[in-house]
mmCIF file of C-alpha atoms in Angstrom:
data_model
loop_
_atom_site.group_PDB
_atom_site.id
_atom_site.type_symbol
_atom_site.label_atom_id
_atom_site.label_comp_id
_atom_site.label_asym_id
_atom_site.label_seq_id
_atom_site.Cartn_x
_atom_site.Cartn_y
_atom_site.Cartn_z
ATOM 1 C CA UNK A 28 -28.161 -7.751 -17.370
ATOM 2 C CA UNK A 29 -24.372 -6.849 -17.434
ATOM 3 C CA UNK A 30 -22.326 -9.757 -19.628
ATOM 4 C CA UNK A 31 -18.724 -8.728 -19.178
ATOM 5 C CA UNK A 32 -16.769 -8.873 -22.748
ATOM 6 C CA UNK A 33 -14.435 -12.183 -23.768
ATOM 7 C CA UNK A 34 -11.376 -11.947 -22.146
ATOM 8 C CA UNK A 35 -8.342 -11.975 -24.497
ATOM 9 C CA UNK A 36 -7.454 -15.605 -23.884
ATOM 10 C CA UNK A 37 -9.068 -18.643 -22.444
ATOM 11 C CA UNK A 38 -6.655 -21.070 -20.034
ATOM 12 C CA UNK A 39 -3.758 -20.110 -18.317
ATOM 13 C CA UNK A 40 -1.107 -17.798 -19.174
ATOM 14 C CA UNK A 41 2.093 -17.422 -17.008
ATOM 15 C CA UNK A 42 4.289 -14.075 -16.540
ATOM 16 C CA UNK A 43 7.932 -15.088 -15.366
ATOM 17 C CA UNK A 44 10.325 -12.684 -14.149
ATOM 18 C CA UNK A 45 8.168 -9.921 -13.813
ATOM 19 C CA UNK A 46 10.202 -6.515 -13.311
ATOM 20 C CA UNK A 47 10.119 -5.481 -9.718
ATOM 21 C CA UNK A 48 10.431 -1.849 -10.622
ATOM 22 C CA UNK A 49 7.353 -2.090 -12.363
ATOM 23 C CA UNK A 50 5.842 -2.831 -9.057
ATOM 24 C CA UNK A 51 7.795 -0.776 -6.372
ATOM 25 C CA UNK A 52 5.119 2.146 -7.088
ATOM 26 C CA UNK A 53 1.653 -0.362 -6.491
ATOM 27 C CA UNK A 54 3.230 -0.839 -2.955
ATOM 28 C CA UNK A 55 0.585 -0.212 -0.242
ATOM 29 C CA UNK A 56 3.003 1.177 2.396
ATOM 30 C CA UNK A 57 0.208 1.140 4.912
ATOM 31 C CA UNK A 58 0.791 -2.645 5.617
ATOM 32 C CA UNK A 59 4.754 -2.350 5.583
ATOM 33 C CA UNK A 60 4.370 -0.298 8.833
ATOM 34 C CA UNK A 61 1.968 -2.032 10.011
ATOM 35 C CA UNK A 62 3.953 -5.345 10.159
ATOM 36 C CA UNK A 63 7.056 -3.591 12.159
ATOM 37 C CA UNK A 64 3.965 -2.554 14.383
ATOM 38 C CA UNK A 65 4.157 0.967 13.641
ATOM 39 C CA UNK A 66 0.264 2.636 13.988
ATOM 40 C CA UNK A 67 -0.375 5.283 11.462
ATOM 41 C CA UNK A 68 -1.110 6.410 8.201
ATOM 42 C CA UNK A 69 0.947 6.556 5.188
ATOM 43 C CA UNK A 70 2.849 8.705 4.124
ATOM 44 C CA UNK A 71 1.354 10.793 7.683
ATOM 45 C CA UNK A 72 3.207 8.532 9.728
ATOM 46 C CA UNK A 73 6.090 10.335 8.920
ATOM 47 C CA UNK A 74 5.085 13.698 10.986
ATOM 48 C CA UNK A 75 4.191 11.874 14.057
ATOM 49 C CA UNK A 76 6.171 12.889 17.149
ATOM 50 C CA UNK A 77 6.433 9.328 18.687
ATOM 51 C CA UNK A 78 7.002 7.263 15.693
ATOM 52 C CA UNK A 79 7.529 9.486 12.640
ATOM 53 C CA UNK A 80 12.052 9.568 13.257
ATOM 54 C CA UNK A 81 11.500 5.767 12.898
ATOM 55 C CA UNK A 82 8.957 5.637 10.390
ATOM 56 C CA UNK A 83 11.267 7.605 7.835
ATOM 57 C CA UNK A 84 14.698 5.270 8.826
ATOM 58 C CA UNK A 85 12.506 1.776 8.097
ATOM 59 C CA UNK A 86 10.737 3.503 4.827
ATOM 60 C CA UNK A 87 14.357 4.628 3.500
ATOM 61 C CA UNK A 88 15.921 1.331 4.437
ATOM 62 C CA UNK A 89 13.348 -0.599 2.620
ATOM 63 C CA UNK A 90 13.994 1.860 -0.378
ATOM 64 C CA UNK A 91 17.757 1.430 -0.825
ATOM 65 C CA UNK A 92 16.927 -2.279 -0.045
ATOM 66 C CA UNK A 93 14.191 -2.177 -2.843
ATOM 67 C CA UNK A 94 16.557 -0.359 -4.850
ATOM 68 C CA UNK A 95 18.892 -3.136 -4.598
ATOM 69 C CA UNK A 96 16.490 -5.940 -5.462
ATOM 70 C CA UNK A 97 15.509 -4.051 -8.505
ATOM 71 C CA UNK A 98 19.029 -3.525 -9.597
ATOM 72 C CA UNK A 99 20.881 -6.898 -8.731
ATOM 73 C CA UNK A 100 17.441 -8.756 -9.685
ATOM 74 C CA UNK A 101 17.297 -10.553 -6.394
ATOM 75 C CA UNK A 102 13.803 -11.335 -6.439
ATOM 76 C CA UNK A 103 12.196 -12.701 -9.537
ATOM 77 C CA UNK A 104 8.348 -12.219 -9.127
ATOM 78 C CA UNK A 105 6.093 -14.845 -11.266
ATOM 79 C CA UNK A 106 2.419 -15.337 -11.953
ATOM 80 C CA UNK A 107 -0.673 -17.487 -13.500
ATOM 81 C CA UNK A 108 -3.487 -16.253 -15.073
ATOM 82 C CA UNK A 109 -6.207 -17.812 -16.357
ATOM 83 C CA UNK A 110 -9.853 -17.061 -17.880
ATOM 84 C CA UNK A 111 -12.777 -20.006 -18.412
ATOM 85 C CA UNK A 112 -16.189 -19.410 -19.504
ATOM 86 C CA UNK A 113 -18.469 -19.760 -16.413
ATOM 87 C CA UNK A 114 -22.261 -19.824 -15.116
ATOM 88 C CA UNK A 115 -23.636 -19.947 -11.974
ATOM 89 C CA UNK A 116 -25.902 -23.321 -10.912
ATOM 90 C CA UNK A 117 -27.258 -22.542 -7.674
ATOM 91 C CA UNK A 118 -24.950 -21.647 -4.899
ATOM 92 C CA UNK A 119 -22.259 -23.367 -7.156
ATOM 93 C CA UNK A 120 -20.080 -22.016 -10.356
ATOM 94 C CA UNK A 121 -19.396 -24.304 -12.923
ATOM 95 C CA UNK A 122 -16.091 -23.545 -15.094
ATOM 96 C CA UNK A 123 -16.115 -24.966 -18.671
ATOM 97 C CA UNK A 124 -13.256 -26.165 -20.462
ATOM 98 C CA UNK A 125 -14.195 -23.680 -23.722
ATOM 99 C CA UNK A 126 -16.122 -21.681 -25.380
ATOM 100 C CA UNK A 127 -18.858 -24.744 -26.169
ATOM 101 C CA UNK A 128 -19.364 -24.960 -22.879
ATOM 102 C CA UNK A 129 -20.381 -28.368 -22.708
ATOM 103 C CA UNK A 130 -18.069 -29.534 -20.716
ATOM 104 C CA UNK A 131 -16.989 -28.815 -16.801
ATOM 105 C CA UNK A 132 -13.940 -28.372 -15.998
ATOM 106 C CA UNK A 133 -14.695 -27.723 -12.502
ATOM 107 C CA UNK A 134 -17.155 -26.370 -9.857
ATOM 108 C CA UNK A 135 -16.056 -23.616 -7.485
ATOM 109 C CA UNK A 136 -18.440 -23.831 -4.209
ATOM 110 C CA UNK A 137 -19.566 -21.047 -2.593
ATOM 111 C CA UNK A 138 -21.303 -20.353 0.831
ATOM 112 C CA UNK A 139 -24.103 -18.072 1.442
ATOM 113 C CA UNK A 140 -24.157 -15.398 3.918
ATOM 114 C CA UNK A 141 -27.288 -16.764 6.956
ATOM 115 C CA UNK A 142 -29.035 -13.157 7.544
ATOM 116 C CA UNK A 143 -32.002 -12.620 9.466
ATOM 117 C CA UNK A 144 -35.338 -12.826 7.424
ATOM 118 C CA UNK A 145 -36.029 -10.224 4.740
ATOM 119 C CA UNK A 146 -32.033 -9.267 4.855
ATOM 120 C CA UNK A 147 -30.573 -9.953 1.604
ATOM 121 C CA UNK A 148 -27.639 -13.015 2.247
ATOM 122 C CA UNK A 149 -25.108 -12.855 -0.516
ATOM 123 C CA UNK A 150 -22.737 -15.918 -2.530
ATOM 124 C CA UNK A 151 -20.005 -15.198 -4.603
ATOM 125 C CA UNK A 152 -22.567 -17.216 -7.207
ATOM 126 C CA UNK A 153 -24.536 -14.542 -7.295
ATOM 127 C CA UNK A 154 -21.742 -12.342 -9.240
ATOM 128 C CA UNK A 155 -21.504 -15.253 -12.187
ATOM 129 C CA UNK A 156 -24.428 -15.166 -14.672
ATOM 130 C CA UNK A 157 -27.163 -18.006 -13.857
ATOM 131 C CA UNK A 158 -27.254 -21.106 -16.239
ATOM 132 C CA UNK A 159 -30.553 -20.800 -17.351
ATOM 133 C CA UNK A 160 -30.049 -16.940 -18.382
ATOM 134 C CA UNK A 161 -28.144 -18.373 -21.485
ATOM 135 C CA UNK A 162 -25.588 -15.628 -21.371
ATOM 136 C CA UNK A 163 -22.010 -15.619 -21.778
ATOM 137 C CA UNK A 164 -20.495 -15.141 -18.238
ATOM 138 C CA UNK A 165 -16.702 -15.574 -17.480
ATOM 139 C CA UNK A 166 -14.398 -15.877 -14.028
ATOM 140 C CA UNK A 167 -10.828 -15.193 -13.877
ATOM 141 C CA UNK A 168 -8.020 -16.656 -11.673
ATOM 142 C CA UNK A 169 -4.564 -16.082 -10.534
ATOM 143 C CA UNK A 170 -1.782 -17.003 -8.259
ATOM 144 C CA UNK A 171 1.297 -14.794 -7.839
ATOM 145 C CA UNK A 172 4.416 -14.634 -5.843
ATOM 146 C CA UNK A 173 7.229 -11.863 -5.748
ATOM 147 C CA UNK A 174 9.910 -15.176 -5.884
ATOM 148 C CA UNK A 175 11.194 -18.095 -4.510
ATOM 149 C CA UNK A 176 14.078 -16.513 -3.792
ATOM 150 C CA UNK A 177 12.761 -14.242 -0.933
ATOM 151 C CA UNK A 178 13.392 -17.391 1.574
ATOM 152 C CA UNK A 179 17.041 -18.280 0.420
ATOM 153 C CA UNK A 180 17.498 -14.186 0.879
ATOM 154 C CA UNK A 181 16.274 -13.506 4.091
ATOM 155 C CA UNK A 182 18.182 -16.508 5.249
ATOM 156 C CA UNK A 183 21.570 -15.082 3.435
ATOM 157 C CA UNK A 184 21.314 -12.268 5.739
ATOM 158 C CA UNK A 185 20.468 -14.041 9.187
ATOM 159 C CA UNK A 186 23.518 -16.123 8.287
ATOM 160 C CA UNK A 187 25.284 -13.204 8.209
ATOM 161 C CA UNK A 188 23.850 -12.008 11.864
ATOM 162 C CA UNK A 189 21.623 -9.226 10.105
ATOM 163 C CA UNK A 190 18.351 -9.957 11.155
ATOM 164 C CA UNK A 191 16.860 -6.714 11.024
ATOM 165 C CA UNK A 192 17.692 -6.814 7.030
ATOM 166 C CA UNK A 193 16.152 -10.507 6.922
ATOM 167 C CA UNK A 194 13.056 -9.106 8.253
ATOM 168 C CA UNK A 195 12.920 -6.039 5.912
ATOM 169 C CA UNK A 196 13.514 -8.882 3.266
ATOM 170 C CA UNK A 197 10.482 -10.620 4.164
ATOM 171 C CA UNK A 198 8.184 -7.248 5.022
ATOM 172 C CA UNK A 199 9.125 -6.534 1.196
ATOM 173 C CA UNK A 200 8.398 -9.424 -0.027
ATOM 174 C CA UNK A 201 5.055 -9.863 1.260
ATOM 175 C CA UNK A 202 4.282 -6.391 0.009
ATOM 176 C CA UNK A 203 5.759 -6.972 -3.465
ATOM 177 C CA UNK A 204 3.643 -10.026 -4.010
ATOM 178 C CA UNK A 205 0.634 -8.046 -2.817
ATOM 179 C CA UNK A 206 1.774 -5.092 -5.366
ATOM 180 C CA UNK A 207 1.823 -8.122 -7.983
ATOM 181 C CA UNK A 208 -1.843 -8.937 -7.082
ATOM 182 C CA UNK A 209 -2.813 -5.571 -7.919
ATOM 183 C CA UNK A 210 -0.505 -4.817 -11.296
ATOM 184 C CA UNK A 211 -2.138 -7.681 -12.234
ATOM 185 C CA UNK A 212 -5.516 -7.081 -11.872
ATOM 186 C CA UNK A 213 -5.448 -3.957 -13.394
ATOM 187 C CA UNK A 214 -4.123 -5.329 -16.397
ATOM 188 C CA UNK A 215 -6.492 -8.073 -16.264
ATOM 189 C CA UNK A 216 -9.646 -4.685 -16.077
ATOM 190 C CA UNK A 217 -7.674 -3.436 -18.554
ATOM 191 C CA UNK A 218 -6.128 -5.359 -21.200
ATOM 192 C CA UNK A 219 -6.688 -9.141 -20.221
ATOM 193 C CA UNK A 220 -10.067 -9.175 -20.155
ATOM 194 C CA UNK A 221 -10.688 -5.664 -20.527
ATOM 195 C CA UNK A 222 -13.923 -5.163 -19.234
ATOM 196 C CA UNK A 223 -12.282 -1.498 -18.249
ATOM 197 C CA UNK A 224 -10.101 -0.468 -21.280
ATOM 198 C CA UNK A 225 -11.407 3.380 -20.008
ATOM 199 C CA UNK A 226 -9.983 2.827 -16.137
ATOM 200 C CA UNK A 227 -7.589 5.671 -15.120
ATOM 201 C CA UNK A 228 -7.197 5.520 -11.549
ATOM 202 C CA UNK A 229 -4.550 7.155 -8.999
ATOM 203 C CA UNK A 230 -2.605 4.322 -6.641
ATOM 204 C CA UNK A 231 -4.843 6.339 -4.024
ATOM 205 C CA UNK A 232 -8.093 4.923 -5.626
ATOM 206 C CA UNK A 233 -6.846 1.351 -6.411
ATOM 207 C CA UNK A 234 -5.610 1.161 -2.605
ATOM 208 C CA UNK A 235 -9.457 2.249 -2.056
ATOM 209 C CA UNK A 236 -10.408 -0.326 -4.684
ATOM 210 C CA UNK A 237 -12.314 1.746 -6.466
ATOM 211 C CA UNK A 238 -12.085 -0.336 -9.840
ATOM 212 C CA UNK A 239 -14.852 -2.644 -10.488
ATOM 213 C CA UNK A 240 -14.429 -5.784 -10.479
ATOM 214 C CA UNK A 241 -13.117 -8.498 -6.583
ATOM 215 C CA UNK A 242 -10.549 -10.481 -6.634
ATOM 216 C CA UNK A 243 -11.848 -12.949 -3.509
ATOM 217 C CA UNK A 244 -9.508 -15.539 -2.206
ATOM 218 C CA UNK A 245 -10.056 -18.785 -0.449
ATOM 219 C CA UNK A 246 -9.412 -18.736 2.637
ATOM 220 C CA UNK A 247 -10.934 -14.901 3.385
ATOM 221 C CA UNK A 248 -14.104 -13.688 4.337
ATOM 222 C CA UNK A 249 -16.307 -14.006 1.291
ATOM 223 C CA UNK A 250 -15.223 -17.674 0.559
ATOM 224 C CA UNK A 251 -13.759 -18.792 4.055
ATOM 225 C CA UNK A 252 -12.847 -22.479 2.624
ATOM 226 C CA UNK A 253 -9.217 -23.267 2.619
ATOM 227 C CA UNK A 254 -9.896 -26.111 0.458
ATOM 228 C CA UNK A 255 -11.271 -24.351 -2.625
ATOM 229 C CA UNK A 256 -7.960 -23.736 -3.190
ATOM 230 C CA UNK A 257 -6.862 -27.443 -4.615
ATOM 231 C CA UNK A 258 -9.121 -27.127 -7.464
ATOM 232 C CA UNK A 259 -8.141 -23.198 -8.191
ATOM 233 C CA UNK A 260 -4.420 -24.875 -8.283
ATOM 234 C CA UNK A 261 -4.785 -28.059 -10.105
ATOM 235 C CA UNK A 262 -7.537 -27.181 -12.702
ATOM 236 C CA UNK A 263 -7.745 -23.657 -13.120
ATOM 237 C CA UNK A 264 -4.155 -22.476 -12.919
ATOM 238 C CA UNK A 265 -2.564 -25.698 -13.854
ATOM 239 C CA UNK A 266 0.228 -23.859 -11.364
ATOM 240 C CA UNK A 267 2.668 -26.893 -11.443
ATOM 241 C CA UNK A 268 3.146 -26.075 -15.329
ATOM 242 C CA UNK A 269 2.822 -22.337 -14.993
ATOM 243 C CA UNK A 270 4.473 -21.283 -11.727
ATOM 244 C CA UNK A 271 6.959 -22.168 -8.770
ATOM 245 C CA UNK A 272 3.886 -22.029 -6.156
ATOM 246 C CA UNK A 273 2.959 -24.912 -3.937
ATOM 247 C CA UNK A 274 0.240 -25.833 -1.531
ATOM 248 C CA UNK A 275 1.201 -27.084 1.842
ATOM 249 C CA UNK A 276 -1.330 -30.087 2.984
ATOM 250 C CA UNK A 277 -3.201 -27.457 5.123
ATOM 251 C CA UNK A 278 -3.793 -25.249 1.728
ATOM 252 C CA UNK A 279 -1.042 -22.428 2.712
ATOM 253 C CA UNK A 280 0.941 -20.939 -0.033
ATOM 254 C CA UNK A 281 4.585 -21.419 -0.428
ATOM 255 C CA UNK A 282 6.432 -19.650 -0.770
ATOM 256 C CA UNK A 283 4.833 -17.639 2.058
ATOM 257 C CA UNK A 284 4.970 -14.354 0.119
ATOM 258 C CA UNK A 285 2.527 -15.441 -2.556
ATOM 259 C CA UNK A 286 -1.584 -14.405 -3.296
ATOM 260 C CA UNK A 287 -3.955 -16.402 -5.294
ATOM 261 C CA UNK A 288 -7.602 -16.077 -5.998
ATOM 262 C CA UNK A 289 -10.253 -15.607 -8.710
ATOM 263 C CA UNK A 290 -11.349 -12.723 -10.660
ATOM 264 C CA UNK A 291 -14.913 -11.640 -11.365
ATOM 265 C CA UNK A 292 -16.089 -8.577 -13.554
ATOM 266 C CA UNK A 293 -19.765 -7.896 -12.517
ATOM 267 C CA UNK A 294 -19.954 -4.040 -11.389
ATOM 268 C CA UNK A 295 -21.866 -5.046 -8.839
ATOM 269 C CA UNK A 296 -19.443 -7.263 -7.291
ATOM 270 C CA UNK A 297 -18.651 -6.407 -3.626
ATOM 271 C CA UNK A 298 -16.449 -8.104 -1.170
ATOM 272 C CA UNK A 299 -18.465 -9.129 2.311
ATOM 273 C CA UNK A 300 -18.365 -11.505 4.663
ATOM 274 C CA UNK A 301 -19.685 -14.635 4.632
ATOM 275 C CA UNK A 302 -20.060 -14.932 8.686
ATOM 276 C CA UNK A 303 -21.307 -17.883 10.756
ATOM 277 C CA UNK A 304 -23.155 -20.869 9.029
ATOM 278 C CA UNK A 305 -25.491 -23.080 10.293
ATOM 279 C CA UNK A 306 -25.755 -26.924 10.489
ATOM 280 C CA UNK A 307 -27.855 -27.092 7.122
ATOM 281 C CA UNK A 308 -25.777 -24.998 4.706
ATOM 282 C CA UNK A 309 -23.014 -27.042 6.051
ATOM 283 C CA UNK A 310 -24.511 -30.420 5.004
ATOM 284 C CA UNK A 311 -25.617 -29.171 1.776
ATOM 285 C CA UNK A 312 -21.941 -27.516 1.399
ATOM 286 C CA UNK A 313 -20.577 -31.045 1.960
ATOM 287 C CA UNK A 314 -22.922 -32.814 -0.329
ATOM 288 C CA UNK A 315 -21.815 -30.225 -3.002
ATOM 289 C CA UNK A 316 -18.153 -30.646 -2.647
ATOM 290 C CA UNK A 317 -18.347 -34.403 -2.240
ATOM 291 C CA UNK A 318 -16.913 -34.203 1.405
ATOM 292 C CA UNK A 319 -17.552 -35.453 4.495
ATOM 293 C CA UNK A 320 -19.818 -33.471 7.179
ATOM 294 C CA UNK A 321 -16.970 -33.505 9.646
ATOM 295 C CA UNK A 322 -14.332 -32.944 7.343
ATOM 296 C CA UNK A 323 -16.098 -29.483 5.706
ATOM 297 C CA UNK A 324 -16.531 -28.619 9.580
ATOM 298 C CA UNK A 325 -12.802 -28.734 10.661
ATOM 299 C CA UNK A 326 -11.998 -26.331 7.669
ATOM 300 C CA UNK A 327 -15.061 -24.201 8.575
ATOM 301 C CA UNK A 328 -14.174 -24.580 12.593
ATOM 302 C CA UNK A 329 -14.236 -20.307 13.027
ATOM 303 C CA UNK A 330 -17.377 -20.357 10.925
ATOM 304 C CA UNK A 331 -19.499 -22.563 12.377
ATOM 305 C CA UNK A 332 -23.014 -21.633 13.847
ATOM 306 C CA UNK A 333 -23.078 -24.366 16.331
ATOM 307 C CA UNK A 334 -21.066 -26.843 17.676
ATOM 308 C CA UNK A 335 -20.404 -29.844 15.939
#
């Protein structure tokens, strides 16, 4: 069985003012277009006969903006990363504080996928070494954000009647944090943890995530809980120490432009979706957390098997 190395640290570790140039080329241009509602491919987009003209005018406009950002440091992207020894129990991971790992920091919960019999369901759990294996498992986890200032920025220019630069603001800012997410991880495969010291992949293949190694989110398919997120901020990340990221009482990010998540190594690791749950998994779910029934169902509402 795969054990994935020691990372290089265990805790937290923050990178402020990271430099947006450094960035600018892990952009996935794809989902800039897509969010001024622009179908196509990048960079094909820009031969097509009906939106190509305005495809290239919004991609150099966000470059000279870009440009801009990088030069006058108007954004000032900053980041948490942290690394805990881990095993699975169950559906459930348990985090220890070190290296003894008598002691639980905390639990992340995970649901299972409800197939049909004989088709294999899958938990994030199953990616974290089991307990009673005895073996040396880790998880990672990470919250970035391409700056607070993005906000203050976009608003500068609506103040000034420019919306269409406010927007491209915020379209950049969304995509630089996303860029972050993926610098990051990369170093993480590579140098952090280093489980991939070897890696040498084109911006093509790390678009196609062909690394090994998920970085799954709360909130998205494979862990659809909003909720995990209070324990990935408070005890994993420690972000109030580490970084100028806030969750709102319904578990969004501010500021908006921001990812978070954890990191696990297994080669095997794949993202999926968890899908609809039924009444059972949701009881156990609840028991696990420490939550009530009706509570875990309101943050599980579009997941939900039946109806509560």
């Amino acid at each position: 069985e795969y054990v994935p190395p020691k990372p290089s640290f265990i805790g937290p570790k923050a990178f402020k003012d990271y430099p947006v140039a450094e960035l600018a080329d892990r952009i996935d241009w794809r989902f800039f277009f897509h969010a001024w509602e622009l179908p196509g491919k990048y960079p094909e987009i820009f031969n097509s006969p009906t939106t190509g003209k305005e495809a290239r005018k919004l991609f150099d406009d966000a470059q000279a903006l870009l440009q801009r950002i990088i030069r006058e440091k108007l954004l000032r992207p900053q980041g948490v990363v942290a690394f805990y020894p881990a095993a699975t129990v169950n559906d459930d991971i348990e985090v220890y504080t070190d290296e003894t790992r008598g002691k639980v920091l905390t639990v992340i919960h995970t649901l299972r996928q409800q197939r049909k019999a004989g088709e294999p369901s899958l938990a994030l759990a199953d990616y974290v070494a089991p307990k009673e294996l005895g073996l040396k498992d880790y998880v990672g986890a990470f919250a970035v954000t391409s700056g607070t200032e993005a906000d203050a920025l976009a608003a500068s220019f609506e103040k000034a009647n420019d919306d269409y630069t406010s927007l491209m603001v915020k379209a950049l800012a969304d995509r630089l944090a996303e860029a972050f997410a993926e610098r990051l991880h990369e170093r993480v495969r590579k140098e952090l943890w280093g489980y991939r010291r070897d890696e040498n992949l084109s911006n093509d293949d790390l678009i196609r995530e062909k690394y090994m190694g998920i970085r799954p989110a709360p909130g998205y398919p494979a862990c659809p809980d909003h909720t995990e997120k209070a324990e990935l901020f408070d005890k994993l990340l420690q972000a109030d120490k580490h970084v100028d990221i806030r969750l709102t009482e319904n578990f969004a990010m501010t500021p908006p432009a921001s990812v978070s998540g954890y990191y696990i190594a297994m080669p095997k690791a794949r993202y999926f979706a968890v899908g609809r749950v039924c009444k059972d998994q949701v009881e156990d779910y609840a028991r696990r957390k420490g939550m009530d029934v009706r509570e875990v169902e309101k943050w599980l509402a579009s997941q939900l098997a039946y109806e509560p």
